[in-house]
């Protein structure tokens, strides 16, 4: 019986399952959508039980027609920074999942910065003190459901990122993969373990957190994940952006990947930790020793387009088609929903739509939304001077117009992969390595095959005009946010 690898990618908007054979070929796939709620401005939540159910449904659909006994191992890729609080005895969630997009920790972040903790947090964790990361979300959950911290200190309540929640539910192992842990602001990058001083600063008891393990585990074996038999090992776990980088064979020097999903991640492996700046230091993966990476995080890219499609009452496909054939003119959209991520890290910035008039239609708005994605990535790439080719992945890469626009704005070659589910493919690659199905050399050849390359075509004057207009409106978004804070204080 041929060995198969099952890859599960639990993301913000859907859960995907891929079945890969011993030759690295995709033989089956399934996708299950998941919902998100916004109970108040700045808040973003999901149902942790729905996420777990979507994993079960995606696996069952993917394996339909296959002998589940052929699955030799599982790889799990997950959304990062999102946080679940659950009961250690019942295993059920105590509250809604707080999404990585949620901004409820903004006030607390500002307070900690005012108290002088910003440099300490950045030095230990590689991350700016920002509400996107997990620690402030964990503190908010405990403030509401265990304000005294008594239950969490006794281990009766458990906290974790999505990988920890799913692993506990599927295998019974309460562990956290090190790359996901590095996104919490509670992990010391040098020691690779939870940091006692950071735990105290954020008010998160160590007893509530799972044990930190490498990207290759141990993670345990499945118990109840029909139609799989019990005892199938989970061999690899990666954060979704890390998994996409792995699929690009990102351990090679000079590989820069940009993921165009709900948000965007621009990431490259670094030999050592880099200096603090616009990009974050993070742990890409660990297969014995940590591999460090530099990453820039953009909060709203694909989510901007889905918001506009919903607002206009059209589908995403229609919106992207409209954008592809349109000229935005002077219409510019800065999608600072919940503030701006890298390279600005300005949680006060507000969304701004500028340059429109009575003649502006859906096509111009769609194009402005598409351009906002490319501009945000370009702002990040400007701080990565060695990037002369970017490997692009994620759902929005289906838009050739976006890929060409990125090449034109950033004056780089953009190589679009033939795989759209690259996070799932990357974690399947790592799991298959553990099974001995392929080598790193095989993966490098696979990563370089079937790429479609977009080359820059704009003149310097055209690019300069577009970038100047974008930065002018971006400054307005930041200034308006700062003035609003001043009026409130």
C-alpha positions as semicolon CSV with decimal commas, in nm:
position;residue;x (nm);y (nm);z (nm)
1;X;0,000;0,000;0,000
2;X;0,143;0,338;-0,102
3;X;0,221;0,574;0,185
4;X;0,027;0,899;0,190
5;X;0,083;1,223;0,379
6;X;-0,219;1,415;0,506
7;X;-0,164;1,789;0,539
8;X;-0,409;2,010;0,729
9;X;-0,399;2,388;0,696
10;X;-0,624;2,562;0,946
11;X;-0,647;2,926;0,836
12;X;-0,849;3,235;0,918
13;X;-1,112;3,189;0,649
14;X;-1,102;2,814;0,581
15;X;-0,951;2,479;0,671
16;X;-0,789;2,288;0,387
17;X;-0,682;1,925;0,376
18;X;-0,441;1,787;0,116
19;X;-0,343;1,429;0,045
20;X;0,006;1,385;-0,101
21;X;0,157;1,062;-0,234
22;X;0,514;0,935;-0,199
23;X;0,614;1,117;-0,519
24;X;0,502;1,449;-0,372
25;X;0,198;1,468;-0,597
26;X;-0,134;1,608;-0,481
27;X;-0,394;1,335;-0,510
28;X;-0,687;1,488;-0,320
29;X;-0,793;1,811;-0,154
30;X;-1,084;1,951;0,040
31;X;-1,172;2,289;0,186
32;X;-1,422;2,390;0,453
33;X;-1,499;2,758;0,521
34;X;-1,491;2,898;0,873
35;X;-1,668;3,208;0,995
36;X;-1,546;3,514;1,179
37;X;-1,736;3,765;1,389
38;X;-1,672;4,127;1,481
39;X;-1,882;4,192;1,795
40;X;-1,751;4,549;1,826
41;X;-1,512;4,780;1,642
42;X;-1,157;4,646;1,664
43;X;-1,267;4,302;1,784
44;X;-1,231;3,984;1,577
45;X;-1,338;3,643;1,707
46;X;-1,396;3,289;1,586
47;X;-1,562;2,981;1,731
48;X;-1,289;2,739;1,845
49;X;-1,534;2,450;1,828
50;X;-1,618;2,541;1,468
51;X;-1,247;2,542;1,382
52;X;-1,205;2,193;1,527
53;X;-1,516;2,076;1,342
54;X;-1,385;2,220;1,016
55;X;-1,068;2,014;1,057
56;X;-1,271;1,698;1,102
57;X;-1,492;1,780;0,804
58;X;-1,201;1,869;0,576
59;X;-1,014;1,548;0,663
60;X;-1,322;1,333;0,605
61;X;-1,391;1,498;0,269
62;X;-1,029;1,475;0,156
63;X;-1,004;1,104;0,238
64;X;-1,333;1,011;0,071
65;X;-1,260;0,729;-0,172
66;X;-0,917;0,651;-0,021
67;X;-0,805;0,383;0,222
68;X;-0,737;0,588;0,535
69;X;-0,493;0,321;0,654
70;X;-0,251;0,442;0,385
71;X;-0,196;0,772;0,571
72;X;0,148;0,731;0,728
73;X;0,165;1,071;0,895
74;X;0,006;1,413;0,935
75;X;0,136;1,765;0,894
76;X;-0,050;2,057;1,054
77;X;-0,026;2,421;0,948
78;X;-0,217;2,683;1,145
79;X;-0,304;3,049;1,160
80;X;-0,079;3,222;1,410
81;X;-0,118;3,459;1,707
82;X;-0,488;3,371;1,751
83;X;-0,564;3,244;2,102
84;X;-0,799;2,984;2,254
85;X;-0,889;2,939;2,621
86;X;-1,024;2,598;2,714
87;X;-1,113;2,382;3,013
88;X;-0,846;2,124;3,095
89;X;-1,102;1,872;3,223
90;X;-1,383;1,895;2,966
91;X;-1,160;1,995;2,675
92;X;-1,418;2,249;2,563
93;X;-1,348;2,615;2,484
94;X;-1,436;2,860;2,760
95;X;-1,467;3,164;2,531
96;X;-1,454;3,256;2,164
97;X;-1,115;3,241;1,998
98;X;-0,953;3,585;1,980
99;X;-0,823;3,631;1,625
100;X;-0,479;3,758;1,533
101;X;-0,661;4,053;1,374
102;X;-0,817;4,157;1,706
103;X;-0,708;4,492;1,852
104;X;-0,851;4,477;2,204
105;X;-0,501;4,484;2,353
106;X;-0,408;4,822;2,202
107;X;-0,461;5,024;2,521
108;X;-0,270;4,773;2,732
109;X;0,013;4,769;2,477
110;X;0,041;5,148;2,497
111;X;0,049;5,129;2,877
112;X;0,330;4,873;2,874
113;X;0,527;5,085;2,627
114;X;0,480;5,390;2,851
115;X;0,614;5,182;3,142
116;X;0,929;5,111;2,944
117;X;0,870;4,746;2,851
118;X;0,882;4,792;2,473
119;X;1,258;4,746;2,439
120;X;1,262;4,445;2,672
121;X;0,985;4,270;2,482
122;X;1,150;4,342;2,147
123;X;1,491;4,225;2,269
124;X;1,364;3,896;2,414
125;X;1,100;3,805;2,158
126;X;1,205;3,982;1,837
127;X;0,858;4,138;1,813
128;X;0,730;4,494;1,864
129;X;0,487;4,538;2,152
130;X;0,172;4,527;1,944
131;X;-0,181;4,389;2,003
132;X;-0,150;4,158;1,700
133;X;0,059;3,914;1,901
134;X;-0,080;3,658;2,143
135;X;0,026;3,766;2,492
136;X;-0,215;4,060;2,519
137;X;-0,500;3,842;2,392
138;X;-0,417;3,577;2,652
139;X;-0,418;3,840;2,924
140;X;-0,755;3,972;2,806
141;X;-0,910;3,623;2,818
142;X;-0,777;3,559;3,167
143;X;-0,885;3,904;3,291
144;X;-1,241;3,812;3,198
145;X;-1,256;3,442;3,285
146;X;-0,991;3,402;3,556
147;X;-0,908;3,748;3,694
148;X;-0,739;3,605;4,004
149;X;-0,540;3,360;3,788
150;X;-0,616;3,086;4,043
151;X;-0,763;2,836;3,797
152;X;-0,497;2,892;3,533
153;X;-0,218;2,866;3,789
154;X;-0,360;2,528;3,894
155;X;-0,367;2,418;3,531
156;X;-0,746;2,395;3,523
157;X;-0,761;2,642;3,235
158;X;-0,539;2,613;2,931
159;X;-0,426;2,880;2,687
160;X;-0,272;2,832;2,349
161;X;-0,239;2,930;1,989
162;X;-0,442;2,733;1,734
163;X;-0,178;2,462;1,700
164;X;-0,192;2,391;2,074
165;X;-0,573;2,382;2,072
166;X;-0,593;2,142;1,779
167;X;-0,313;1,915;1,900
168;X;-0,471;1,884;2,243
169;X;-0,810;1,809;2,088
170;X;-0,683;1,559;1,830
171;X;-0,397;1,383;2,010
172;X;-0,429;1,471;2,378
173;X;-0,078;1,624;2,378
174;X;-0,069;1,970;2,536
175;X;0,228;2,112;2,346
176;X;0,305;2,417;2,135
177;X;0,528;2,420;1,826
178;X;0,823;2,655;1,870
179;X;0,756;2,869;1,562
180;X;0,400;2,938;1,675
181;X;0,526;2,999;2,030
182;X;0,770;3,259;1,896
183;X;0,468;3,468;1,787
184;X;0,320;3,496;2,137
185;X;0,564;3,751;2,289
186;X;0,613;3,507;2,576
187;X;0,901;3,304;2,426
188;X;1,265;3,399;2,470
189;X;1,420;3,343;2,127
190;X;1,759;3,267;2,279
191;X;1,643;2,991;2,516
192;X;1,353;2,864;2,304
193;X;1,130;2,846;2,613
194;X;0,871;3,053;2,796
195;X;1,029;3,354;2,968
196;X;0,940;3,402;3,335
197;X;0,974;3,781;3,330
198;X;0,753;3,814;3,022
199;X;0,495;3,580;3,176
200;X;0,481;3,809;3,478
201;X;0,462;4,129;3,270
202;X;0,165;4,000;3,071
203;X;0,003;3,814;3,361
204;X;0,002;3,468;3,201
205;X;0,080;3,171;3,431
206;X;0,322;2,914;3,290
207;X;0,092;2,634;3,409
208;X;-0,169;2,747;3,155
209;X;0,069;2,701;2,859
210;X;0,176;2,386;2,679
211;X;0,531;2,257;2,658
212;X;0,733;2,406;2,372
213;X;0,856;2,144;2,123
214;X;1,040;2,152;1,787
215;X;0,853;2,164;1,456
216;X;0,898;1,788;1,428
217;X;0,750;1,717;1,768
218;X;0,680;1,494;1,944
219;X;0,312;1,581;1,894
220;X;0,142;1,251;1,969
221;X;-0,095;1,040;1,763
222;X;-0,453;1,087;1,655
223;X;-0,728;0,943;1,872
224;X;-1,057;1,042;1,710
225;X;-1,018;1,182;1,361
226;X;-1,244;0,971;1,142
227;X;-1,199;0,810;0,901
228;X;-0,837;0,782;1,013
229;X;-0,763;0,491;1,241
230;X;-0,632;0,575;1,587
231;X;-0,257;0,604;1,620
232;X;-0,161;0,805;1,310
233;X;0,135;1,026;1,414
234;X;0,143;1,402;1,373
235;X;0,493;1,444;1,233
236;X;0,518;1,817;1,160
237;X;0,356;2,141;1,277
238;X;0,429;2,488;1,138
239;X;0,270;2,831;1,144
240;X;0,107;2,898;0,807
241;X;0,357;3,162;0,692
242;X;0,647;2,945;0,807
243;X;0,505;2,649;0,618
244;X;0,479;2,856;0,299
245;X;0,845;2,954;0,334
246;X;0,937;2,588;0,383
247;X;0,749;2,497;0,064
248;X;0,964;2,748;-0,124
249;X;1,271;2,563;0,008
250;X;1,327;2,880;0,206
251;X;1,630;2,747;0,390
252;X;1,831;2,852;0,083
253;X;2,007;3,192;0,114
254;X;1,831;3,482;-0,055
255;X;1,485;3,329;-0,082
256;X;1,222;3,593;0,003
257;X;0,860;3,483;0,006
258;X;0,546;3,692;0,017
259;X;0,219;3,529;0,119
260;X;-0,094;3,705;-0,005
261;X;-0,370;3,583;0,221
262;X;-0,610;3,748;0,465
263;X;-0,307;3,946;0,573
264;X;0,038;3,925;0,419
265;X;0,368;3,792;0,544
266;X;0,700;3,873;0,382
267;X;0,968;3,643;0,521
268;X;1,327;3,532;0,462
269;X;1,554;3,303;0,659
270;X;1,834;3,474;0,852
271;X;2,152;3,306;0,970
272;X;2,122;3,478;1,306
273;X;1,883;3,714;1,477
274;X;1,881;4,051;1,307
275;X;1,864;4,403;1,455
276;X;1,532;4,541;1,569
277;X;1,359;4,737;1,298
278;X;1,052;4,729;1,077
279;X;1,076;4,354;1,043
280;X;1,032;4,101;1,320
281;X;1,269;3,830;1,432
282;X;1,094;3,496;1,455
283;X;1,169;3,124;1,456
284;X;1,077;2,983;1,117
285;X;1,107;2,620;1,227
286;X;1,321;2,389;1,434
287;X;1,426;2,038;1,336
288;X;1,677;2,012;1,618
289;X;1,804;2,368;1,633
290;X;1,602;2,683;1,559
291;X;1,612;2,843;1,214
292;X;1,564;3,217;1,252
293;X;1,379;3,434;1,003
294;X;1,307;3,800;0,943
295;X;0,941;3,871;0,881
296;X;0,721;4,168;0,808
297;X;0,349;4,135;0,884
298;X;0,074;4,324;0,701
299;X;-0,264;4,318;0,872
300;X;-0,505;4,359;0,584
301;X;-0,450;4,247;0,225
302;X;-0,699;3,984;0,105
303;X;-0,931;4,091;0,385
304;X;-0,950;4,435;0,226
305;X;-1,081;4,283;-0,094
306;X;-1,335;4,060;0,078
307;X;-1,460;4,361;0,278
308;X;-1,506;4,563;-0,039
309;X;-1,670;4,274;-0,223
310;X;-1,920;4,233;0,061
311;X;-1,982;4,608;0,067
312;X;-2,048;4,617;-0,307
313;X;-2,254;4,297;-0,301
314;X;-2,033;4,111;-0,549
315;X;-1,811;3,805;-0,532
316;X;-1,435;3,814;-0,484
317;X;-1,388;3,675;-0,835
318;X;-1,590;3,958;-0,984
319;X;-1,403;4,215;-0,776
320;X;-1,062;4,083;-0,885
321;X;-1,174;4,078;-1,250
322;X;-1,294;4,438;-1,221
323;X;-0,960;4,541;-1,070
324;X;-0,758;4,366;-1,338
325;X;-0,904;4,575;-1,619
326;X;-0,937;4,907;-1,439
327;X;-0,734;5,224;-1,384
328;X;-0,777;5,359;-1,032
329;X;-0,674;5,708;-1,138
330;X;-0,617;5,908;-0,821
331;X;-0,833;5,680;-0,606
332;X;-0,621;5,548;-0,319
333;X;-0,726;5,320;-0,033
334;X;-0,514;5,278;0,279
335;X;-0,667;4,974;0,456
336;X;-0,561;5,054;0,811
337;X;-0,833;4,833;0,959
338;X;-0,711;4,795;1,316
339;X;-0,406;5,008;1,236
340;X;-0,104;4,937;1,020
341;X;0,146;4,656;1,056
342;X;0,499;4,653;0,915
343;X;0,690;4,864;0,846
344;X;0,493;5,129;1,035
345;X;0,351;4,938;1,335
346;X;0,101;5,216;1,394
347;X;-0,204;5,084;1,577
348;X;-0,360;5,434;1,577
349;X;-0,380;5,468;1,197
350;X;-0,729;5,466;1,047
351;X;-0,859;5,357;0,704
352;X;-0,866;5,630;0,440
353;X;-1,019;5,638;0,091
354;X;-0,904;5,940;-0,108
355;X;-0,914;6,080;-0,462
356;X;-1,270;5,974;-0,551
357;X;-1,553;6,179;-0,699
358;X;-1,903;6,134;-0,842
359;X;-1,757;5,954;-1,141
360;X;-1,583;5,689;-0,933
361;X;-1,729;5,343;-0,986
362;X;-1,686;4,989;-0,863
363;X;-1,395;4,918;-1,097
364;X;-1,187;5,209;-0,965
365;X;-1,257;5,108;-0,604
366;X;-1,165;4,748;-0,680
367;X;-0,840;4,856;-0,842
368;X;-0,754;5,082;-0,547
369;X;-0,808;4,788;-0,310
370;X;-0,583;4,565;-0,520
371;X;-0,318;4,836;-0,537
372;X;-0,325;4,873;-0,157
373;X;-0,201;4,517;-0,125
374;X;0,094;4,573;-0,358
375;X;0,184;4,906;-0,198
376;X;0,195;4,757;0,150
377;X;0,422;4,474;0,035
378;X;0,638;4,726;-0,151
379;X;0,684;4,932;0,166
380;X;0,820;4,619;0,332
381;X;1,042;4,512;0,042
382;X;1,198;4,858;0,041
383;X;1,362;4,758;0,370
384;X;1,496;4,434;0,221
385;X;1,753;4,566;-0,028
386;X;1,886;4,221;-0,121
387;X;1,548;4,109;-0,258
388;X;1,570;4,085;-0,637
389;X;1,316;3,803;-0,671
390;X;1,011;3,740;-0,456
391;X;0,841;3,401;-0,438
392;X;0,467;3,466;-0,412
393;X;0,198;3,238;-0,273
394;X;-0,150;3,259;-0,125
395;X;-0,499;3,293;-0,266
396;X;-0,453;3,642;-0,412
397;X;-0,169;3,524;-0,635
398;X;-0,441;3,400;-0,871
399;X;-0,456;3,764;-0,980
400;X;-0,198;3,810;-1,251
401;X;-0,271;4,183;-1,235
402;X;-0,159;4,192;-0,872
403;X;0,158;3,996;-0,948
404;X;0,251;4,230;-1,235
405;X;0,168;4,533;-1,022
406;X;0,397;4,404;-0,746
407;X;0,682;4,357;-0,993
408;X;0,628;4,707;-1,133
409;X;0,607;4,881;-0,795
410;X;0,891;4,696;-0,624
411;X;1,123;4,662;-0,926
412;X;1,171;4,291;-0,857
413;X;1,092;3,969;-1,032
414;X;0,783;3,807;-0,881
415;X;0,776;3,429;-0,915
416;X;0,426;3,290;-0,873
417;X;0,412;2,929;-0,761
418;X;0,181;2,680;-0,929
419;X;0,061;2,573;-0,582
420;X;-0,209;2,786;-0,420
421;X;-0,225;2,585;-0,095
422;X;0,142;2,638;-0,015
423;X;0,107;2,632;0,364
424;X;-0,041;2,283;0,345
425;X;0,221;2,180;0,089
426;X;0,502;2,306;0,311
427;X;0,397;2,115;0,618
428;X;0,343;1,806;0,400
429;X;0,703;1,851;0,281
430;X;0,832;1,853;0,639
431;X;0,620;1,554;0,740
432;X;0,737;1,360;0,434
433;X;1,100;1,430;0,524
434;X;1,035;1,264;0,858
435;X;0,894;0,961;0,679
436;X;1,190;0,944;0,442
437;X;0,970;0,991;0,135
438;X;1,196;1,261;-0,012
439;X;1,510;1,464;0,054
440;X;1,577;1,837;0,086
441;X;1,730;1,819;-0,262
442;X;1,402;1,681;-0,395
443;X;1,216;1,966;-0,228
444;X;1,447;2,229;-0,379
445;X;1,382;2,093;-0,727
446;X;1,011;2,083;-0,659
447;X;1,007;2,443;-0,534
448;X;1,175;2,573;-0,850
449;X;0,951;2,389;-1,096
450;X;0,653;2,544;-1,270
451;X;0,714;2,904;-1,159
452;X;0,557;3,189;-1,356
453;X;0,779;3,497;-1,343
454;X;0,654;3,856;-1,371
455;X;0,916;4,120;-1,457
456;X;0,906;4,498;-1,394
457;X;0,774;4,709;-1,681
458;X;0,707;5,056;-1,537
459;X;0,926;5,360;-1,592
460;X;1,089;5,523;-1,290
461;X;0,861;5,827;-1,328
462;X;0,543;5,619;-1,328
463;X;0,654;5,422;-1,025
464;X;0,764;5,738;-0,841
465;X;0,427;5,905;-0,897
466;X;0,233;5,602;-0,773
467;X;0,448;5,559;-0,463
468;X;0,435;5,930;-0,378
469;X;0,054;5,935;-0,399
470;X;0,029;5,623;-0,181
471;X;0,261;5,766;0,085
472;X;0,073;6,096;0,091
473;X;-0,256;5,921;0,169
474;X;-0,081;5,686;0,413
475;X;0,049;5,987;0,607
476;X;-0,309;6,115;0,623
477;X;-0,424;5,781;0,767
478;X;-0,160;5,801;1,036
479;X;-0,217;6,169;1,113
480;X;-0,594;6,126;1,144
481;X;-0,546;5,838;1,385
482;X;-0,299;6,034;1,597
483;X;-0,531;6,337;1,612
484;X;-0,825;6,117;1,714
485;X;-0,622;5,981;2,006
486;X;-0,524;6,333;2,110
487;X;-0,889;6,445;2,113
488;X;-0,985;6,149;2,329
489;X;-0,707;6,206;2,583
